[in-house]
Short mmCIF file of C-alpha atoms and ligand atoms in Angstrom, two decimals:
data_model
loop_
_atom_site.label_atom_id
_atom_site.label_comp_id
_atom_site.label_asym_id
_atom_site.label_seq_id
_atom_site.Cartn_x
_atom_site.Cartn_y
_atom_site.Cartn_z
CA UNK A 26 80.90 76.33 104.56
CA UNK A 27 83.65 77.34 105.56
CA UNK A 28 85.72 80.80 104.37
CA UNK A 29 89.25 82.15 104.78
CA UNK A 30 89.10 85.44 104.96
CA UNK A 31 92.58 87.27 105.20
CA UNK A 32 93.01 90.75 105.74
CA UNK A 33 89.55 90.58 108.23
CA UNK A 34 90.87 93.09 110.69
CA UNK A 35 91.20 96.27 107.67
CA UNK A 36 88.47 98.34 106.50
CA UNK A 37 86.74 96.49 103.67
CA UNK A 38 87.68 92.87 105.42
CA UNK A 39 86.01 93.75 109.04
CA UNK A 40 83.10 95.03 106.90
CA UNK A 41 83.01 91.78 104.92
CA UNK A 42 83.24 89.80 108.38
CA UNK A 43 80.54 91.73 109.72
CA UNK A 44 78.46 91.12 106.45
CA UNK A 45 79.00 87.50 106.54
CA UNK A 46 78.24 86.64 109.94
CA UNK A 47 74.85 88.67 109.48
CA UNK A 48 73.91 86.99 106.97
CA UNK A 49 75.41 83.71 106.92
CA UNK A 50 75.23 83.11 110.72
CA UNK A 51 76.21 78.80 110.42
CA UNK A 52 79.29 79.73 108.14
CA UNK A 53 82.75 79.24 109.61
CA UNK A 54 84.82 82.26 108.60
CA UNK A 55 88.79 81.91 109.85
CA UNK A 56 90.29 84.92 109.58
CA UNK A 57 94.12 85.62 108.78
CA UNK A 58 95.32 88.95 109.37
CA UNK A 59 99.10 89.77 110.10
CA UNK A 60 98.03 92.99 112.29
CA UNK A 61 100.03 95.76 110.49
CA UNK A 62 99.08 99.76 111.09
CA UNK A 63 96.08 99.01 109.28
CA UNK A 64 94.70 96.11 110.93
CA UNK A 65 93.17 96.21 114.53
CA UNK A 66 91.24 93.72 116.56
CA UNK A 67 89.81 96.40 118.31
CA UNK A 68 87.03 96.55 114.91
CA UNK A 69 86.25 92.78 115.28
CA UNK A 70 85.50 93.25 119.27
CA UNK A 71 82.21 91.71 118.93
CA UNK A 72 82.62 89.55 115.93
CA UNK A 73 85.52 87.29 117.82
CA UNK A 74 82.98 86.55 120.78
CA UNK A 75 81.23 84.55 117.91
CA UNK A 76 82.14 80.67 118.30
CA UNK A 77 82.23 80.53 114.32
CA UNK A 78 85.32 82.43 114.04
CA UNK A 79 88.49 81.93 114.27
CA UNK A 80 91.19 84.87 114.18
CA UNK A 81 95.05 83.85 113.64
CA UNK A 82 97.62 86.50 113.31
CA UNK A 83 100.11 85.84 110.57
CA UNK A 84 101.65 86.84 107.46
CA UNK A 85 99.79 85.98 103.81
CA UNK A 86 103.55 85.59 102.71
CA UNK A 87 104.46 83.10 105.57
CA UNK A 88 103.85 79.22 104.16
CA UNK A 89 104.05 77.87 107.52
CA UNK A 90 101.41 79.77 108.41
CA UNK A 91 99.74 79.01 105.88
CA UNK A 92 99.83 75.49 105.77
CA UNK A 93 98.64 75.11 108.85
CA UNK A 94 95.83 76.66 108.64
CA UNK A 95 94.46 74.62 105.43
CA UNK A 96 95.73 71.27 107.32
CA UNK A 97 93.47 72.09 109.98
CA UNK A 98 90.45 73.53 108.59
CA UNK A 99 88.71 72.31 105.69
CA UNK A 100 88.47 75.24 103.70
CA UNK A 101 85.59 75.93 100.72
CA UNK A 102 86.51 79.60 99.66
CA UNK A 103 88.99 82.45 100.27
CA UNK A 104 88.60 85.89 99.88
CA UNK A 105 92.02 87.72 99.70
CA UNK A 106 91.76 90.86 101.15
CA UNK A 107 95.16 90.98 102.55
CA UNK A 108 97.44 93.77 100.92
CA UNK A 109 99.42 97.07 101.62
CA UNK A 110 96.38 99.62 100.17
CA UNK A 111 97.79 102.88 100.46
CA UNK A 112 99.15 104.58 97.37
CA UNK A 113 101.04 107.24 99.45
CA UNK A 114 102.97 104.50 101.52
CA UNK A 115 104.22 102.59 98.43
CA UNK A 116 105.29 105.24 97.12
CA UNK A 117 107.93 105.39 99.96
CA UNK A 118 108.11 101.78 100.30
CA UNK A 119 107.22 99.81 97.01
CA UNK A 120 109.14 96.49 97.69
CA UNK A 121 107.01 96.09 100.72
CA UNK A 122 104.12 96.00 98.18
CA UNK A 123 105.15 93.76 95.98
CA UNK A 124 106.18 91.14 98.96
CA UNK A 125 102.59 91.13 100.26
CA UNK A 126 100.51 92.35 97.44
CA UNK A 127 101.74 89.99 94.70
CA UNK A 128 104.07 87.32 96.85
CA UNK A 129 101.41 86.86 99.44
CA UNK A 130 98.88 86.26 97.02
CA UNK A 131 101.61 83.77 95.27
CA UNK A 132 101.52 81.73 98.18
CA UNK A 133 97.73 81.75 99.37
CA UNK A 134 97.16 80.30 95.89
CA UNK A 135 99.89 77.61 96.45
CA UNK A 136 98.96 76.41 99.56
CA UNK A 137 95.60 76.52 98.54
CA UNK A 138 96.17 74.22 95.33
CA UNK A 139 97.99 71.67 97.30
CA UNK A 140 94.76 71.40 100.02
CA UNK A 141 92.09 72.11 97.26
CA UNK A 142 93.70 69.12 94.48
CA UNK A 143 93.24 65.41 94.61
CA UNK A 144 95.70 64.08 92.11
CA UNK A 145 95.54 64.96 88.36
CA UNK A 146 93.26 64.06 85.55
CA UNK A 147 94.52 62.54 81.88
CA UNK A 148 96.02 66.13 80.33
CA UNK A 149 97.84 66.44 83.64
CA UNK A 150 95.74 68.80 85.16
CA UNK A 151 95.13 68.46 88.55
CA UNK A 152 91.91 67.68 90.34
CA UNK A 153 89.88 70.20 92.14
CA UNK A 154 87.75 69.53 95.14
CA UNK A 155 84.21 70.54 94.21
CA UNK A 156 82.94 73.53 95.47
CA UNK A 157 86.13 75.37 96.20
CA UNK A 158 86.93 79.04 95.14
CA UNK A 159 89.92 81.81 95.08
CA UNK A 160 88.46 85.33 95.23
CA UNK A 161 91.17 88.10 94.45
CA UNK A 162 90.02 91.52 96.28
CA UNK A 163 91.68 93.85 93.57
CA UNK A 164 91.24 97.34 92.79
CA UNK A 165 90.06 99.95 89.74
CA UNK A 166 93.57 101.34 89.75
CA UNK A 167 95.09 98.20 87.77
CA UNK A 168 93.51 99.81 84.97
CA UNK A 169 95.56 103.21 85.16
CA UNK A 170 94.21 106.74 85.06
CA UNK A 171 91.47 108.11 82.29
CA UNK A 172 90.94 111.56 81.18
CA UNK A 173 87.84 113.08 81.18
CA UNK A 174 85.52 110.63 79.58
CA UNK A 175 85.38 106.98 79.67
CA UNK A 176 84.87 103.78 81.87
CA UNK A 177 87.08 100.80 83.34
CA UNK A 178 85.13 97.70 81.69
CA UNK A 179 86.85 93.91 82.53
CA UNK A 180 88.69 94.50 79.04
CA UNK A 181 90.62 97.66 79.83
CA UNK A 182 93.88 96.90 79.45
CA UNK A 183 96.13 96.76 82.74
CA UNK A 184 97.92 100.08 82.77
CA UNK A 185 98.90 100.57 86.60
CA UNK A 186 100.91 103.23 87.17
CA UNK A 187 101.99 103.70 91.13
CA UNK A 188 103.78 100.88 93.28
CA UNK A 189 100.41 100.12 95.02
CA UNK A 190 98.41 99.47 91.87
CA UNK A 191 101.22 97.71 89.92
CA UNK A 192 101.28 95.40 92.68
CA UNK A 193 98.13 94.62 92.80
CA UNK A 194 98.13 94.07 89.06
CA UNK A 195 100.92 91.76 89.88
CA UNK A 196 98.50 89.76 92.49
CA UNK A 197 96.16 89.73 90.06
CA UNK A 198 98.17 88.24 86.67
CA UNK A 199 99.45 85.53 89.39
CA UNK A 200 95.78 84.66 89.92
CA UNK A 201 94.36 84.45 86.32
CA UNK A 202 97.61 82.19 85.66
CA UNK A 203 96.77 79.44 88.24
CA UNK A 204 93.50 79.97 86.93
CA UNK A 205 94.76 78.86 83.30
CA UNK A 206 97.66 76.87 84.01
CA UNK A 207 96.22 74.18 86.89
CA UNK A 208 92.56 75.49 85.96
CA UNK A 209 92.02 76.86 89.84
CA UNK A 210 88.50 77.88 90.33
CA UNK A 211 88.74 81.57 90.57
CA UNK A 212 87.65 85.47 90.62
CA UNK A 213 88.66 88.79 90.77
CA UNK A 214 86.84 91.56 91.61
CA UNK A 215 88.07 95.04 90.95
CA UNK A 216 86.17 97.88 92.84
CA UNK A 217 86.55 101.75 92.90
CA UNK A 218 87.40 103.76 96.19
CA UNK A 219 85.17 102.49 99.20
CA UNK A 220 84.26 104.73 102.01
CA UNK A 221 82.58 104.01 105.16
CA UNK A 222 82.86 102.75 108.86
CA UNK A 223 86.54 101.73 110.25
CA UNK A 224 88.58 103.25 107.05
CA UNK A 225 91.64 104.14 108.89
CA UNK A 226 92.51 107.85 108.87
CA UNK A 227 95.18 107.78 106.01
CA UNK A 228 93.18 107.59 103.16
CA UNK A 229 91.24 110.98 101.71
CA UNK A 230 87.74 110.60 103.91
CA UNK A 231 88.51 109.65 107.46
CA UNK A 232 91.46 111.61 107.36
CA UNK A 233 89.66 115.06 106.46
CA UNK A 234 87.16 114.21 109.31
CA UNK A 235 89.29 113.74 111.41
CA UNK A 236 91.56 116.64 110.49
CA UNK A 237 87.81 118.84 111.00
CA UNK A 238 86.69 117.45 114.41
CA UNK A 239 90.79 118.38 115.70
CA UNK A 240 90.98 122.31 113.58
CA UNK A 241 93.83 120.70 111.71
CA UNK A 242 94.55 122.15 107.91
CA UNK A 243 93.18 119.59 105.48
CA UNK A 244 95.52 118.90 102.99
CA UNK A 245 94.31 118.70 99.45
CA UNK A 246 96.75 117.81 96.66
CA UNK A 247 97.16 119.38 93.88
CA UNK A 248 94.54 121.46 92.70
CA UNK A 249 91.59 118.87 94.12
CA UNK A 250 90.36 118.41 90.87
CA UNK A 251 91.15 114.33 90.68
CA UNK A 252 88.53 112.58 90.41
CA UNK A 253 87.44 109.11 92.42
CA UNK A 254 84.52 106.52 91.83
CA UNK A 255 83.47 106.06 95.63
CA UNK A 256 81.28 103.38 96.58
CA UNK A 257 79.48 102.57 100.08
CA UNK A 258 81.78 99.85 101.59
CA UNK A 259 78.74 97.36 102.65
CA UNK A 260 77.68 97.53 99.15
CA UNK A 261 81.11 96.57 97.90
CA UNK A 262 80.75 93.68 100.32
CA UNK A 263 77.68 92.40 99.33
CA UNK A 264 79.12 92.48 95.76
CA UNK A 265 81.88 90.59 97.29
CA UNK A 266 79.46 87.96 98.51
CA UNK A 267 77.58 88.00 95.17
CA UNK A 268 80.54 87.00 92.81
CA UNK A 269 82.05 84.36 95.46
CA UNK A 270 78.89 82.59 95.49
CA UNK A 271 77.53 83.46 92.12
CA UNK A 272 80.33 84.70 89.70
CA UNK A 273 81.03 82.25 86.94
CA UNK A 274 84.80 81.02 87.11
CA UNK A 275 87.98 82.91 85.91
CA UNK A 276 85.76 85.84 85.28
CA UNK A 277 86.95 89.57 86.29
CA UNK A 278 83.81 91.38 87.98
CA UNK A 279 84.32 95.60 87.66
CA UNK A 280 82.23 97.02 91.22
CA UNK A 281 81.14 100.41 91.06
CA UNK A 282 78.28 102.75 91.88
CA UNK A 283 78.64 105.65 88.73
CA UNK A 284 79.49 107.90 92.08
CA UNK A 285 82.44 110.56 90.73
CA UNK A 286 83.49 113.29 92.34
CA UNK A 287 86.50 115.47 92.77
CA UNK A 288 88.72 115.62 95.58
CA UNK A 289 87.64 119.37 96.94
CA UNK A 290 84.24 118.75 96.05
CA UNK A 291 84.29 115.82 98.72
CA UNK A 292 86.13 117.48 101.52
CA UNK A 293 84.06 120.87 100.76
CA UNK A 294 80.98 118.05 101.67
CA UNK A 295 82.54 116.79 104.56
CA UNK A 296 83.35 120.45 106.24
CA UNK A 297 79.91 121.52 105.24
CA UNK A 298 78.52 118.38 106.86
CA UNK A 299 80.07 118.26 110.13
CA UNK A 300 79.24 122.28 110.12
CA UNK A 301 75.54 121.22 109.77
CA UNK A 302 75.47 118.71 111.93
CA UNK A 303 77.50 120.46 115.16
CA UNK A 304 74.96 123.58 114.53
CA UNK A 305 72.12 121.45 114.48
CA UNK A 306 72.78 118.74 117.22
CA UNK A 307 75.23 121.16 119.33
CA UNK A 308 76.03 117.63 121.70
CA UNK A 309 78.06 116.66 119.21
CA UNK A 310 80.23 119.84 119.40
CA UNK A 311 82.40 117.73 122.68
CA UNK A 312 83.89 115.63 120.19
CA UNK A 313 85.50 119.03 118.35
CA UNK A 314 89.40 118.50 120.08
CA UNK A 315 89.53 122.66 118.87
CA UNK A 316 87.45 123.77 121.94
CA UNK A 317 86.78 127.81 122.17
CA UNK A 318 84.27 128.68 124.82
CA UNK A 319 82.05 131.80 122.96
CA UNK A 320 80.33 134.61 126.03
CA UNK A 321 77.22 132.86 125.57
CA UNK A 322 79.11 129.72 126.83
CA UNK A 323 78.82 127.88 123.47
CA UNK A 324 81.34 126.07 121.30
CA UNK A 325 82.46 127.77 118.64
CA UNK A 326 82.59 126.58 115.62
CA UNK A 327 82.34 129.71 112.72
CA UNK A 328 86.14 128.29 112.23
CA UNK A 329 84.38 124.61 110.55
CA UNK A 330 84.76 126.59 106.71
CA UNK A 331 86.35 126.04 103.60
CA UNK A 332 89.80 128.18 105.06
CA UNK A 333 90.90 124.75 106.53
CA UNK A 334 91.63 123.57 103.21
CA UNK A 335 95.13 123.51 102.12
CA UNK A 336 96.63 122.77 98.54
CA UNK A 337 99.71 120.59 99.09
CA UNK A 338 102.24 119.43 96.91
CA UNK A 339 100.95 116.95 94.61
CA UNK A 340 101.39 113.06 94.46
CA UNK A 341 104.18 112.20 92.67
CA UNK A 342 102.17 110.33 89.26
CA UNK A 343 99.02 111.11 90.87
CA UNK A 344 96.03 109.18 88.76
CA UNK A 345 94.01 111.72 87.58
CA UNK A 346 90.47 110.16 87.10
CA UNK A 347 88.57 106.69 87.90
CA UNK A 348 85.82 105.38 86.75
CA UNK A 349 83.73 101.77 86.93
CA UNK A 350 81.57 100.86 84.18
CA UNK A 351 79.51 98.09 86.63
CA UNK A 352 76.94 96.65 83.70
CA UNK A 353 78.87 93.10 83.88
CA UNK A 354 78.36 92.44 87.32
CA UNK A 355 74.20 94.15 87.20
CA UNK A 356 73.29 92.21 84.34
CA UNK A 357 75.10 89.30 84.66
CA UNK A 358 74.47 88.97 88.79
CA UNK A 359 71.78 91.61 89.52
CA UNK A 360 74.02 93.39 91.83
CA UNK A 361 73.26 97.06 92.51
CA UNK A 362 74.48 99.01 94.90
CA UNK A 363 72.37 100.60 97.71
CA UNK A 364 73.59 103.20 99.93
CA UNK A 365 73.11 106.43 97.49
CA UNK A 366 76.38 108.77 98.07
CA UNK A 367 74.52 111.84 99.90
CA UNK A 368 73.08 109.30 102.78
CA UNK A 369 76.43 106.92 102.73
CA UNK A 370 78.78 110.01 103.35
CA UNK A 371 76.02 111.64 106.28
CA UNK A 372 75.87 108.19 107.54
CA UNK A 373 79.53 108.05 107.66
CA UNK A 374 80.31 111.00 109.39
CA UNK A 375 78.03 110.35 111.96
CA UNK A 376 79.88 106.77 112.56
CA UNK A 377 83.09 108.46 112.76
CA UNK A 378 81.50 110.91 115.42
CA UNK A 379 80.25 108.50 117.56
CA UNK A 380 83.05 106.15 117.56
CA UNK A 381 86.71 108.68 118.47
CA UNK A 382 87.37 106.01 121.01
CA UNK A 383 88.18 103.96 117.37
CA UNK A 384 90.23 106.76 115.77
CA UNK A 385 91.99 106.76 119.10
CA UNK A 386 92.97 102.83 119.24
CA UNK A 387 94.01 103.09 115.88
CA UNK A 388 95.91 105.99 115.72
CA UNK A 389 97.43 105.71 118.87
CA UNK A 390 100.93 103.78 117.43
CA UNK A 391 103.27 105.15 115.07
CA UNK A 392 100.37 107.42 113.24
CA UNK A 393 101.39 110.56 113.96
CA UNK A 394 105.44 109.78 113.04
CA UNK A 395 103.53 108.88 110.04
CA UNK A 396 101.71 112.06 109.35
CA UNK A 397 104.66 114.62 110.24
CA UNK A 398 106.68 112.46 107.91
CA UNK A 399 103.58 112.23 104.96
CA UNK A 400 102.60 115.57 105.42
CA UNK A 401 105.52 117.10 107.20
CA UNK A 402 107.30 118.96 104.05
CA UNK A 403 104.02 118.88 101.88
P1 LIG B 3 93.41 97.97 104.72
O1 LIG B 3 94.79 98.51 104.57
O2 LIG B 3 92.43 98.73 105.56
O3 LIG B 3 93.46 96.50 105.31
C1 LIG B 3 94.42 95.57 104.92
C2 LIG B 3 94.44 94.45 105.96
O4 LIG B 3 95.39 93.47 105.53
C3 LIG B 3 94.89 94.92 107.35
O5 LIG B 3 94.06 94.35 108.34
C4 LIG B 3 96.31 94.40 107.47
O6 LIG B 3 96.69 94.12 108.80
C5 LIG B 3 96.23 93.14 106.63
N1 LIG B 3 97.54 92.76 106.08
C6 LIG B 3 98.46 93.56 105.48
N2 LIG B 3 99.53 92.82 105.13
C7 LIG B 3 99.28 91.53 105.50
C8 LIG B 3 100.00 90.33 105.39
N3 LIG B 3 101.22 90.28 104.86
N4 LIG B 3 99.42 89.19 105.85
C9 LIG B 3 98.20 89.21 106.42
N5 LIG B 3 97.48 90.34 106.56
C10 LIG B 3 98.00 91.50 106.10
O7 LIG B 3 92.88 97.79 103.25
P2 LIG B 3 91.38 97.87 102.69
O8 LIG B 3 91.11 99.25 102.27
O9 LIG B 3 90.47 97.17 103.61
O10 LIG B 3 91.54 97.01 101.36
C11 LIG B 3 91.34 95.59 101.37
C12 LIG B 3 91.57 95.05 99.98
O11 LIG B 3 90.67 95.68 99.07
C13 LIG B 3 92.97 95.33 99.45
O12 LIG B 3 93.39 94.17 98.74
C14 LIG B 3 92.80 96.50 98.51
O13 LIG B 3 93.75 96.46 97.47
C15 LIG B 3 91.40 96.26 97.99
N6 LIG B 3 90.64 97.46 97.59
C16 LIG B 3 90.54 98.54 98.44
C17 LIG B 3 89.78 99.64 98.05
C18 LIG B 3 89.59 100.82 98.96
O14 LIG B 3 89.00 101.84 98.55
N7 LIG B 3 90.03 100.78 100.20
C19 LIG B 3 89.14 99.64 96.80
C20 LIG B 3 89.27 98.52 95.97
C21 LIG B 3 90.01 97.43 96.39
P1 LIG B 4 93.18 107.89 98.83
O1 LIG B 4 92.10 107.91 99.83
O2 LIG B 4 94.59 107.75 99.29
O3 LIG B 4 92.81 106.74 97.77
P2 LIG B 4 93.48 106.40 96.33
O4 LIG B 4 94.73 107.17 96.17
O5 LIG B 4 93.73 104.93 96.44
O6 LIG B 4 92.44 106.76 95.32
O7 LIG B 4 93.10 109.23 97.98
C1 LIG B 4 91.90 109.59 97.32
C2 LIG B 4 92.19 110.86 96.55
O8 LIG B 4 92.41 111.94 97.49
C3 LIG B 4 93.45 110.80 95.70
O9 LIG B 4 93.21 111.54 94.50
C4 LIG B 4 94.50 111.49 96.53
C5 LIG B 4 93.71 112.52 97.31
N1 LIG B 4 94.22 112.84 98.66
C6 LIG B 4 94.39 114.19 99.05
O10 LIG B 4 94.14 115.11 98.26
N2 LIG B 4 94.85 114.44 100.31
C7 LIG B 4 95.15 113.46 101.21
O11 LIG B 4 95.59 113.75 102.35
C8 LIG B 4 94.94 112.09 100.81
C9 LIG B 4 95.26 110.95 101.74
C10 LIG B 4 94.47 111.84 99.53
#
């Protein structure tokens, strides 16, 4: 089989990669990915050594690109992780997100119908090539924000409400209507916050760790009490895996663990964590960029506490609460997920500690113009 995979250099894509090829080792799995901030090769250092891959920088939105790739591959599935993810970026640039989030996808599925169809059948539908599949990597936050009680289910009605999530609403309508209008064998799959190794350090987790390990204020917004659904990102994968080869076609799949938690009460974790862990296994302590030498020639670190926190200026129409009712997807495909949230998070840090040569590569371009400007005036 063989399995485009765009977006393969980004967090949840590399993960998916690395999930595939471990389990799947005769699959062919191309991999598109246009290399923005949020992509890096430097994740997939291993993976390309592998003779079934193939990487190809290029744009979702470009058609040549596109096209060539389907004309010389024969192509069974592919799994569109390709999108601008960050909620805090579209708010500054939402056209951006609507080119790639919702045009992209637009074009994927159009090159993808003109490989996948052999002619048309007597009510002038065309004809599918057996086998083949269009999975949709979408997101919880189509559904909007909920107050204190209640569940996303696959009927919640789409009520996005930033530039990131409308767009990916957008991605997704464009899907479910080649689904219905030239009956294109497809899925979406709509999954709360991930966490986990190579999540770049914009998004809430990495960038708190990484704010810790360098003393840096970690900027909470708001009052910390919003509320996120977070889910281990190799169990997203595998549920990834499980509706691609198992989902029934044109159905939405909700993926979620029943993990909530509010904002401070994950970055009060994370400090405590990394506290634990330098006291405990004091090696670790050289990765700390704040270095203060104590008499007894140790490192401090009395200054890892709950005083690095700092309440910023809210998100402008920041979502107050999500939450994944997963029964669909466990009783309809047995998935469950795995990784329990108080080993997924440990885990976690501990990847993050032991790879700052990552961190590094990634946030070695135009990161910190990025930060001063995000978090500059906050
Ligand atoms: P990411 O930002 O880490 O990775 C996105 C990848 O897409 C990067 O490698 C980037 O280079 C690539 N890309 C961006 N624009 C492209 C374009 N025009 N053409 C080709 N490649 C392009 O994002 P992520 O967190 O890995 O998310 C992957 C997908 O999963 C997204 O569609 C996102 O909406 C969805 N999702 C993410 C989460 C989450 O918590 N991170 C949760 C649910 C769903
Ligand atoms: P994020 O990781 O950006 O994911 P999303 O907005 O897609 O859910 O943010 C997770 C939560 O953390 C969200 O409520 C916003 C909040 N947040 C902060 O409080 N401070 C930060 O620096 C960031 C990046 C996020």
């Amino acid at each position: 089989m063989t399995y485009l995979i765009t977006g393969g250099a980004g967090f949840i894509g590399s993960n998916f990669v690395k999930h595939m090829l471990s389990k799947y080792p005769e699959a062919k799995l191309i991999i598109l990915d246009a290399l923005t901030y949020a992509g890096n090769l430097g994740t997939l250092t291993e993976e390309l050594k592998n003779p079934q891959i193939t990487f190809i920088k290029g744009d979702i939105c470009d058609r040549q690109v596109t096209e060539q790739l389907f004309s010389e591959h024969t192509i069974d599935y592919v799994v569109n992780f390709a999108a601008e993810s960050h909620v805090d970026r579209s708010i500054e640039n939402p056209q951006l997100f609507l080119q790639v989030n919702v045009l992209g996808t637009q074009n994927l599925l159009d090159t993808a119908k003109k490989y996948w169809t052999e002619g048309k059948d007597d009510n002038n539908y065309p004809v599918w090539r057996k086998g083949v599949k269009f999975l949709q990597v979408s997101t919880d936050e189509v559904y909007g924000s909920l107050g204190d009680e209640g569940y996303f289910t696959e009927t919640t009605t789409l009520s996005p409400r930033s530039p990131y999530s409308a767009a990916k609403a957008g991605g997704d309508l464009i899907v479910q209507a080649y689904g219905e209008t030239y009956k294109m064998p497809v899925n979406i799959t709509r999954c709360s916050n991930n966490y986990g190794p190579y999540h770049f350090p914009e998004k809430l987790i990495p960038l708190i760790i990484k704010n810790i390990l360098a003393g840096q204020q970690l900027p909470v917004y708001g009052n910390g009490s919003n509320v996120r659904d977070w889910l281990y990102v190799g169990d997203h994968c595998k549920a990834i895996d499980t509706v691609l080869h198992n989902g029934r076609i044109d159905e939405v799949y909700n993926i979620g663990g029943h993990n909530e938690k509010k904002n401070i009460d994950i970055v009060k974790l994370v400090i405590k964590t990394i506290h634990d862990i330098m006291e405990n296994e004091p090696e670790y302590r050289k990765v700390l960029k704040k270095q203060e030498v104590l008499a007894d020639g140790t490192t401090d670190i009395s200054w890892i506490n709950d005083n690095l926190i700092s309440f910023v200026k809210d998100r402008q129409g920041h979502d107050q609460r999500y939450a994944i009712d997963p029964t669909k997807i466990s009783s309809e495909l047995g998935w469950l997920p795995e990784t329990f949230f108080d080993k997924g998070i440990v885990k976690t840090i501990y990847w993050y500690l032991n790879n700052q040569e990552w961190v590094e590569e990634v946030t070695s371009g135009d990161y910190m113009k990025y930060y001063e400007q995000m978090y500059g005036n906050r």
